[in-house]
Tab-separated table of C-alpha atoms in Angstrom:
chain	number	residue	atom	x	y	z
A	1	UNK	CA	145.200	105.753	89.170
A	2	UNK	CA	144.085	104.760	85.598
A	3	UNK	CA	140.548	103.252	85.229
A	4	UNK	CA	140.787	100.472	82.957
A	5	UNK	CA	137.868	98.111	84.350
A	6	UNK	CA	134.827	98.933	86.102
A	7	UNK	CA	131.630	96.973	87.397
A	8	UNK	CA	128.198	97.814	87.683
A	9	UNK	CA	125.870	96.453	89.562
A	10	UNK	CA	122.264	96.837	90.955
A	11	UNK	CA	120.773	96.476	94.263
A	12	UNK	CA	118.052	95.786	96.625
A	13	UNK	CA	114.436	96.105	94.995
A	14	UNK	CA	114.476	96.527	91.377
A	15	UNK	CA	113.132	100.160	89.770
A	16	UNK	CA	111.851	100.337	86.241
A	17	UNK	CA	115.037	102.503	84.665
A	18	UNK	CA	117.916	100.633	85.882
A	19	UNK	CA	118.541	98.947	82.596
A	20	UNK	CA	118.873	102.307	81.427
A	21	UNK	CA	121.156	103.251	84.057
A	22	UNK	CA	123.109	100.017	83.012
A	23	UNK	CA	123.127	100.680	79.577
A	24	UNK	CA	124.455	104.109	79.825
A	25	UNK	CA	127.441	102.922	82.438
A	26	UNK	CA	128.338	100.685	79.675
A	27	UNK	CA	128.148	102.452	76.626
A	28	UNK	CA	129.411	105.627	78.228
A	29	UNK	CA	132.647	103.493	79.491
A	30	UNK	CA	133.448	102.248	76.201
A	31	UNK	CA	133.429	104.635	74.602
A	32	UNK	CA	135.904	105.983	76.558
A	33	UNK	CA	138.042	103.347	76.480
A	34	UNK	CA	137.024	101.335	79.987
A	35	UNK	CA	136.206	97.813	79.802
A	36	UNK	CA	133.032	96.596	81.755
A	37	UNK	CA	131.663	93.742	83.766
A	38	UNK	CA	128.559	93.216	85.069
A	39	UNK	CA	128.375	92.140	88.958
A	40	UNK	CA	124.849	89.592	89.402
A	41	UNK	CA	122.450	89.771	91.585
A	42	UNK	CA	124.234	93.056	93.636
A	43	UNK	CA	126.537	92.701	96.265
A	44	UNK	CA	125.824	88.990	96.508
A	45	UNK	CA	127.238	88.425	93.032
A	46	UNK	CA	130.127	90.282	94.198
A	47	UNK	CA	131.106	87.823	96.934
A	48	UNK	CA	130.290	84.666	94.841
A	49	UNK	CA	132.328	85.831	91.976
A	50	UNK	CA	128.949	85.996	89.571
A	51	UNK	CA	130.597	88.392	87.404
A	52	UNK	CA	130.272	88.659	83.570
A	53	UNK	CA	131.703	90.460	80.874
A	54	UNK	CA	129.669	93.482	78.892
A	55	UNK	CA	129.601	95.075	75.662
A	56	UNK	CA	128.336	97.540	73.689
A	57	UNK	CA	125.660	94.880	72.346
A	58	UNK	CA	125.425	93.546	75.996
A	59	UNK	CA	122.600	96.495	76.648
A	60	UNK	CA	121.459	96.485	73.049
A	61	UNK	CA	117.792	96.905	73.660
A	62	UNK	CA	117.004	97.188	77.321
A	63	UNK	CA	116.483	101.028	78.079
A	64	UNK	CA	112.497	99.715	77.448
A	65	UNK	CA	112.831	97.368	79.775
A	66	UNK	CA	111.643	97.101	83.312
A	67	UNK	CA	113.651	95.311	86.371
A	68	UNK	CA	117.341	94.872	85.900
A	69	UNK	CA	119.069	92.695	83.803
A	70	UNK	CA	121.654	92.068	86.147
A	71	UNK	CA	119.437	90.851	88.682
A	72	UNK	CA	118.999	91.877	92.290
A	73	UNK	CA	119.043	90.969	95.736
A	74	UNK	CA	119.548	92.007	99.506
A	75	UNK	CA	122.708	91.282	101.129
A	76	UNK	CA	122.447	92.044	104.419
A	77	UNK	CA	125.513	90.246	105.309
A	78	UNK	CA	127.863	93.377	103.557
A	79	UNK	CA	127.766	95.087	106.206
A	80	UNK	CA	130.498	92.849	107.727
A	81	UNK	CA	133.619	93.704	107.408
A	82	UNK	CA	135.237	90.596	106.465
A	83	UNK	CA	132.969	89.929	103.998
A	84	UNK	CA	133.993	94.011	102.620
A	85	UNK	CA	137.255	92.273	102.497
A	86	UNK	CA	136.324	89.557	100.496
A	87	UNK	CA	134.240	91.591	97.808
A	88	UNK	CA	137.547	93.501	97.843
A	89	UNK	CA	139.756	90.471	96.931
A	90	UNK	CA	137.042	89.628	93.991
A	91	UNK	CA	137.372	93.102	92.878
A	92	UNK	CA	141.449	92.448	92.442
A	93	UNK	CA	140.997	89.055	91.132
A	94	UNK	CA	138.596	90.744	88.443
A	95	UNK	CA	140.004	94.019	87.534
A	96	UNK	CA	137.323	96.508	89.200
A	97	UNK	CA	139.257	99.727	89.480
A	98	UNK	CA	135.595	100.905	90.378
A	99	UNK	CA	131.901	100.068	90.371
A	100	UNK	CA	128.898	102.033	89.817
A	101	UNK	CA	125.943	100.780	92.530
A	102	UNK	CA	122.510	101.233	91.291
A	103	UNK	CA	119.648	101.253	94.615
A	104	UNK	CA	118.896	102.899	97.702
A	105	UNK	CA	120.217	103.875	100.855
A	106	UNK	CA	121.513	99.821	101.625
A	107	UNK	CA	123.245	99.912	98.697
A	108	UNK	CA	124.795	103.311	99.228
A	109	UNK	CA	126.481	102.148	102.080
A	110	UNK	CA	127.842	99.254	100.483
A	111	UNK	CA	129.859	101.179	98.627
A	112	UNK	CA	130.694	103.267	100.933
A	113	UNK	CA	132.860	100.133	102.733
A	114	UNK	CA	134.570	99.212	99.409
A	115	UNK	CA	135.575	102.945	98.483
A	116	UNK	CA	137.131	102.665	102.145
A	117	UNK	CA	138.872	99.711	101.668
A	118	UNK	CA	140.321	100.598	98.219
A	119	UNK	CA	137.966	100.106	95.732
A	120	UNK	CA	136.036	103.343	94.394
A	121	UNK	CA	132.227	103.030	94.366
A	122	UNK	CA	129.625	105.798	92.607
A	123	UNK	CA	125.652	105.186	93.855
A	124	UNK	CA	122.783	106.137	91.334
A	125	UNK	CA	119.505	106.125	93.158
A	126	UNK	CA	117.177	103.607	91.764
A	127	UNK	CA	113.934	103.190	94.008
A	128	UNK	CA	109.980	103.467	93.010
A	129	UNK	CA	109.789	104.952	96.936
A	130	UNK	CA	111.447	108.387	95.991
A	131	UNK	CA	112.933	107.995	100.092
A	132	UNK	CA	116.303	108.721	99.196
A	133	UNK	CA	116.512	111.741	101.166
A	134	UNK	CA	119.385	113.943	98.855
A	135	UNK	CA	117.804	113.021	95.656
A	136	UNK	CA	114.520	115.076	94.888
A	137	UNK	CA	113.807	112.189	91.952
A	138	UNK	CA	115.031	108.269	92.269
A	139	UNK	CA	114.879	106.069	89.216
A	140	UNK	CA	111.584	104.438	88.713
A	141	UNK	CA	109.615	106.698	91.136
A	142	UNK	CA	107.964	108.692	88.169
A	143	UNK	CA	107.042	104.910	86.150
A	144	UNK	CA	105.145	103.921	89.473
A	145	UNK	CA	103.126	106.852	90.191
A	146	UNK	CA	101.869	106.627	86.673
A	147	UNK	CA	101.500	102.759	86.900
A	148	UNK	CA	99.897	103.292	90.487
A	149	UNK	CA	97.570	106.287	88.286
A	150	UNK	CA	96.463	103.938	85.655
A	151	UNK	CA	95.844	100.822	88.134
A	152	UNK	CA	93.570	103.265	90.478
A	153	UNK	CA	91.609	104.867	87.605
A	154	UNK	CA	91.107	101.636	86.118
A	155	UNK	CA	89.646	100.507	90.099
A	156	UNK	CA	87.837	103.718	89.394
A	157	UNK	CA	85.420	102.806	86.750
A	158	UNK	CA	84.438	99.545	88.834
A	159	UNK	CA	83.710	102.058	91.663
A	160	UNK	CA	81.598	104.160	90.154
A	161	UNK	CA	79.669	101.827	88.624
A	162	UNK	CA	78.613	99.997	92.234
A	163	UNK	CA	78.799	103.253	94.176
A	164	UNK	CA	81.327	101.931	96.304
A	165	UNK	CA	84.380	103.037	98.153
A	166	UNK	CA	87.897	101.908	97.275
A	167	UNK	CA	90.722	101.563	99.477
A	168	UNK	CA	93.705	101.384	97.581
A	169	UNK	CA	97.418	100.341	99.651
A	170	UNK	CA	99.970	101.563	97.127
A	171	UNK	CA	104.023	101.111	98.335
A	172	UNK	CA	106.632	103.048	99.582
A	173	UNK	CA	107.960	101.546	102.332
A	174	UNK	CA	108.244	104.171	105.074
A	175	UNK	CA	107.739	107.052	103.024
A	176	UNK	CA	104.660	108.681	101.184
A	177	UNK	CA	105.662	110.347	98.447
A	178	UNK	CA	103.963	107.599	95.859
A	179	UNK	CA	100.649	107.808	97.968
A	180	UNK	CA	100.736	111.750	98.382
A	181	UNK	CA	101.502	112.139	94.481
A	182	UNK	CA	99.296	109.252	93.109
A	183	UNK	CA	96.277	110.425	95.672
A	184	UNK	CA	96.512	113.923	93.970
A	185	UNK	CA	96.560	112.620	90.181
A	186	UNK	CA	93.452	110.189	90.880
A	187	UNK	CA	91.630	113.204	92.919
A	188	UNK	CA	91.658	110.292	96.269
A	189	UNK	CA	88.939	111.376	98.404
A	190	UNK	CA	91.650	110.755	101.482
A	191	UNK	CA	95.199	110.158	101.335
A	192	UNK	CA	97.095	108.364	103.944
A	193	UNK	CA	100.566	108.786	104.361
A	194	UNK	CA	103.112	107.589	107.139
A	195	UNK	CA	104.162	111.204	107.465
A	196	UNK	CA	100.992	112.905	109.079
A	197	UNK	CA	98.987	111.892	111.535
A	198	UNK	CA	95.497	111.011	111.485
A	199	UNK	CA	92.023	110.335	112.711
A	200	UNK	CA	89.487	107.789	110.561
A	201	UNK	CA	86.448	109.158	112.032
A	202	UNK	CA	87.618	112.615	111.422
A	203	UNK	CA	89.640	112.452	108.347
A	204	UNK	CA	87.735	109.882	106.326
A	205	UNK	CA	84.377	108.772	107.820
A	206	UNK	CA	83.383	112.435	108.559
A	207	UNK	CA	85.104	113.430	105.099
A	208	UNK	CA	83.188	111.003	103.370
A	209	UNK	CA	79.554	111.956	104.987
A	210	UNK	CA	80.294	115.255	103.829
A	211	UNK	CA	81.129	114.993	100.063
A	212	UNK	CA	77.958	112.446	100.425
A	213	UNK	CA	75.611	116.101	100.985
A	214	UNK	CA	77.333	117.459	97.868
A	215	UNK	CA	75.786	114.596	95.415
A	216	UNK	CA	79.412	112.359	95.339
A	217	UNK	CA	78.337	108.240	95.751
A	218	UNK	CA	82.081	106.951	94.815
A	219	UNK	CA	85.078	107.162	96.933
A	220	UNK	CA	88.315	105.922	96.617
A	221	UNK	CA	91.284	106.409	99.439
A	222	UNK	CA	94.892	106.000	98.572
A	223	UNK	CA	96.777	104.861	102.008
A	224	UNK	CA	100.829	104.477	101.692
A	225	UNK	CA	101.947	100.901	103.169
A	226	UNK	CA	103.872	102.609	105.798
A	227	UNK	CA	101.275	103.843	107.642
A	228	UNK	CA	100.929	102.257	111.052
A	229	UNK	CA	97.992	100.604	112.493
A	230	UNK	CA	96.267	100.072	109.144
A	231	UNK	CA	95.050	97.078	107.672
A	232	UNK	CA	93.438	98.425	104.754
A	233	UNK	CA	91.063	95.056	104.565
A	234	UNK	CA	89.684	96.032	108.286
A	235	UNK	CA	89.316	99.526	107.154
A	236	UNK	CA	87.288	98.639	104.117
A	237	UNK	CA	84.735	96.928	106.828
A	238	UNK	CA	84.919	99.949	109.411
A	239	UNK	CA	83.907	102.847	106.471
A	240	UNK	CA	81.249	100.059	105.622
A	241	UNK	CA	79.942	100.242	108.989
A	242	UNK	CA	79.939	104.033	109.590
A	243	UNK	CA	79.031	105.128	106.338
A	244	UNK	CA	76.782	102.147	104.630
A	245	UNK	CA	78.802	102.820	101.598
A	246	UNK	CA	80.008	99.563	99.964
A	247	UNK	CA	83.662	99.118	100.626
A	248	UNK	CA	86.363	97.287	98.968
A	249	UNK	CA	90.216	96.901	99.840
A	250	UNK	CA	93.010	96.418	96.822
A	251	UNK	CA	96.808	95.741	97.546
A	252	UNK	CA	98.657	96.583	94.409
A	253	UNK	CA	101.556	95.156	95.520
A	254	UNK	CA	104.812	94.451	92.991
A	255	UNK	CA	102.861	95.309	89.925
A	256	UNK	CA	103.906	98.827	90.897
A	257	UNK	CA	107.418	97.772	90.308
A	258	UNK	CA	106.879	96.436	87.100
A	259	UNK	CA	106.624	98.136	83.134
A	260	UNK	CA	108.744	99.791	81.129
A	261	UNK	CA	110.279	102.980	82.407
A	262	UNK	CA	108.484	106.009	81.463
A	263	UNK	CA	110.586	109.171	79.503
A	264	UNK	CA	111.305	110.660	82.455
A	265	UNK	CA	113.047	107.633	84.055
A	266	UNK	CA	114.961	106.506	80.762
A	267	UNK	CA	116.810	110.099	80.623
A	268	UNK	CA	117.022	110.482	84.306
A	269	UNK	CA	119.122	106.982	84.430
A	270	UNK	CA	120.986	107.823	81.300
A	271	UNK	CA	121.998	110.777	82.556
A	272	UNK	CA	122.889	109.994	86.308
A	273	UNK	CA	124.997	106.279	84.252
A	274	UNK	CA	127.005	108.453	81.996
A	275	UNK	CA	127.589	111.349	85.427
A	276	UNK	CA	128.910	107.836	87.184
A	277	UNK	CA	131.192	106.579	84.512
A	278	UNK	CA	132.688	110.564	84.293
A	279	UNK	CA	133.326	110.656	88.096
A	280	UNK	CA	135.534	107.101	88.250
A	281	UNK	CA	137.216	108.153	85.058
A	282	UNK	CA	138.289	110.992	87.390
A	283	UNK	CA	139.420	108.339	90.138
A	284	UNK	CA	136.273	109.984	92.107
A	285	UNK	CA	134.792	107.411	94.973
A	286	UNK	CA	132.506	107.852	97.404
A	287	UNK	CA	130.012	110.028	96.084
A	288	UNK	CA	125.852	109.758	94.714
A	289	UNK	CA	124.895	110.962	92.013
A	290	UNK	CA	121.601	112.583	91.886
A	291	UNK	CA	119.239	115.114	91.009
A	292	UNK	CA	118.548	118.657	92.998
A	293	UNK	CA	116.534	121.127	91.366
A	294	UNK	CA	116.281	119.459	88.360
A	295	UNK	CA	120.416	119.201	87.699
A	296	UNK	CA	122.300	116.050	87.913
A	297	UNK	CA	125.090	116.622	90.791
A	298	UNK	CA	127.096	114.706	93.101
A	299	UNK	CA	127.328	114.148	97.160
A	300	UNK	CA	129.765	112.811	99.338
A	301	UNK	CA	127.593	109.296	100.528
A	302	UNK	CA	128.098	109.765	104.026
A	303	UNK	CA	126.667	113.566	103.473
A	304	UNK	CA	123.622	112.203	101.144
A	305	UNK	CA	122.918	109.527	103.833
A	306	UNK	CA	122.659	112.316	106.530
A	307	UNK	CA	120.015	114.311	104.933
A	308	UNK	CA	116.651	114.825	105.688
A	309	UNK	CA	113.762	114.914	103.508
A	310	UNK	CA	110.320	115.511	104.337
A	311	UNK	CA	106.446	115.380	102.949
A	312	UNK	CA	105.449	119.023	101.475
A	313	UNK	CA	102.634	120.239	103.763
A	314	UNK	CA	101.169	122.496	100.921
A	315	UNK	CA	100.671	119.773	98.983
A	316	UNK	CA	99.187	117.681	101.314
A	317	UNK	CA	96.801	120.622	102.699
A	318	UNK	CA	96.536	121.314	98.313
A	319	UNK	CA	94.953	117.445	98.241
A	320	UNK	CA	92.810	117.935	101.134
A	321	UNK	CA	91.467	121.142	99.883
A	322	UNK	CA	90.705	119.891	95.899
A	323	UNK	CA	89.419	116.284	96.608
A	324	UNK	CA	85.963	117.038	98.489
């Protein structure tokens, strides 16, 4: 089949980098002679017929920009098959001979269903998490860490200043890759992470009398929102109470999400767009692109969906060892 129209789209939470990833779809499609339309707001768009034409100038000026310009949202409903058959319909009535599908794992198997049914789908990774288990980098994973870096170091001087203790809860969902990395770059004290197990009076209150002996007054703890049975408000008070060190709790919440995409994101998207755009022109579906070992290559979805990825114990026991 001859690709003549695609659509992009982008899905679930947003990721500093997707306008990048955008931008390069489009461009790269032009320029090889494939038209372009933009689906809103994800797969939700995509059933409600939100869908708008691009151009060249359509993504003038966006590869600084955070979020998505084509909006996003959850659709938990595409999982059903009848409304599959319905995006499918809107895909004919429009022209899609294909769609890029910018998010995570929910979005992957979006497009899964509509390469199934007839309609060939390419997913680009685009999560500030890093969870995407057959992708060693996701877009907007390296923007966070160094937003979550410059919030904590700016908590940091505050810290310092009071002799206190800060307990920062950074995101991630289930995962700890932003905690683990961010921990390591701010020299945490303790990390927290959903991945290994722990002990407060052990691992932190214990930790913390000990660097005490060495001359250290300051703390801060970087704790991953995934980790169970931790409010990091109640822990704040509990390290108060063992330690008589001064505690405060800070949620940094969406600002994580936020800012324009660092280097590393900008060519990471443009380079896993223009990949996408290359595969469809080939009438390839059903595949992620992403990066392994620092090359951009491709996965059958259902295959990227069944790997595993896990926390690297060296470089946990590495921010253990340097942080006392």
């Amino acid at each position: 089949m001859s690709i003549k129209t695609i659509g992009v789209l982008t899905s679930g939470g947003d990721s500093p980098g997707m306008n990048a990833a955008v931008r390069a779809v489009v461009r790269t499609a032009i320029e090889k002679g494939i038209a372009v339309k933009g689906v809103m707001r994800g797969y939700t768009g995509l059933i409600e017929n939100d869908i708008v034409d691009l151009n060249l100038r359509s993504v003038s000026d966006i590869i600084h920009r955070g979020g998505t310009m084509l909006y996003s949202a959850r659709c938990p409903e595409f999982s059903e098959s009848d409304v599959q058959d319905k995006a499918v319909e809107v895909c004919k009535e429009f022209g899609l001979d294909g769609i890029v599908t910018i998010g995570g794992d929910g979005t992957f198997k979006g497009a899964r269903a509509l390469t199934l049914k007839g309609v060939p789908c390419i997913g680009i990774p685009g999560t500030i998490d890093n969870d995407i288990s057959s992708c060693d980098y996701t877009i907007g994973y390296d923007t966070a860490l160094n937003t979550v870096m410059d919030m904590v170091d700016r908590i940091r001087d505050t810290t310092e200043s009071h002799d206190r203790c800060s307990i920062v809860e950074v995101m991630g969902r289930n995962a700890g890759y932003l905690a683990l990395n961010a921990g390591i770059a701010v020299g945490a004290t303790c990390i927290l992470i959903p991945e290994i197990d722990y002990d407060i009076d052990s691992y932190i209150i214990e930790r913390m009398k000990r660097t005490q002996k060495t001359g250290k007054e300051h703390f801060v703890i970087v704790v991953a929102e995934g980790v169970k049975g931790i409010d990091v408000n109640s822990l704040a008070k509990y390290i108060e109470q063992k330690t008589g060190v001064e505690s405060r709790a800070t949620i940094l919440g969406h600002v994580q999400r936020g800012g324009s995409p660092s280097v590393r994101d900008r060519v990471l998207a443009s380079q896993m767009g223009f990949y996408a755009v290359q595969l469809l022109k080939e009438d390839v579906g059903n595949r992620v692109v992403v990066v392994k070992n620092d090359k951009i290559v491709d996965y059958d979805i259902i295959e990227a969906l069944n790997m595993k990825k896990s926390i690297d114990p060296e470089l946990y026991r590495i921010a253990n060892e340097i942080s006392i």
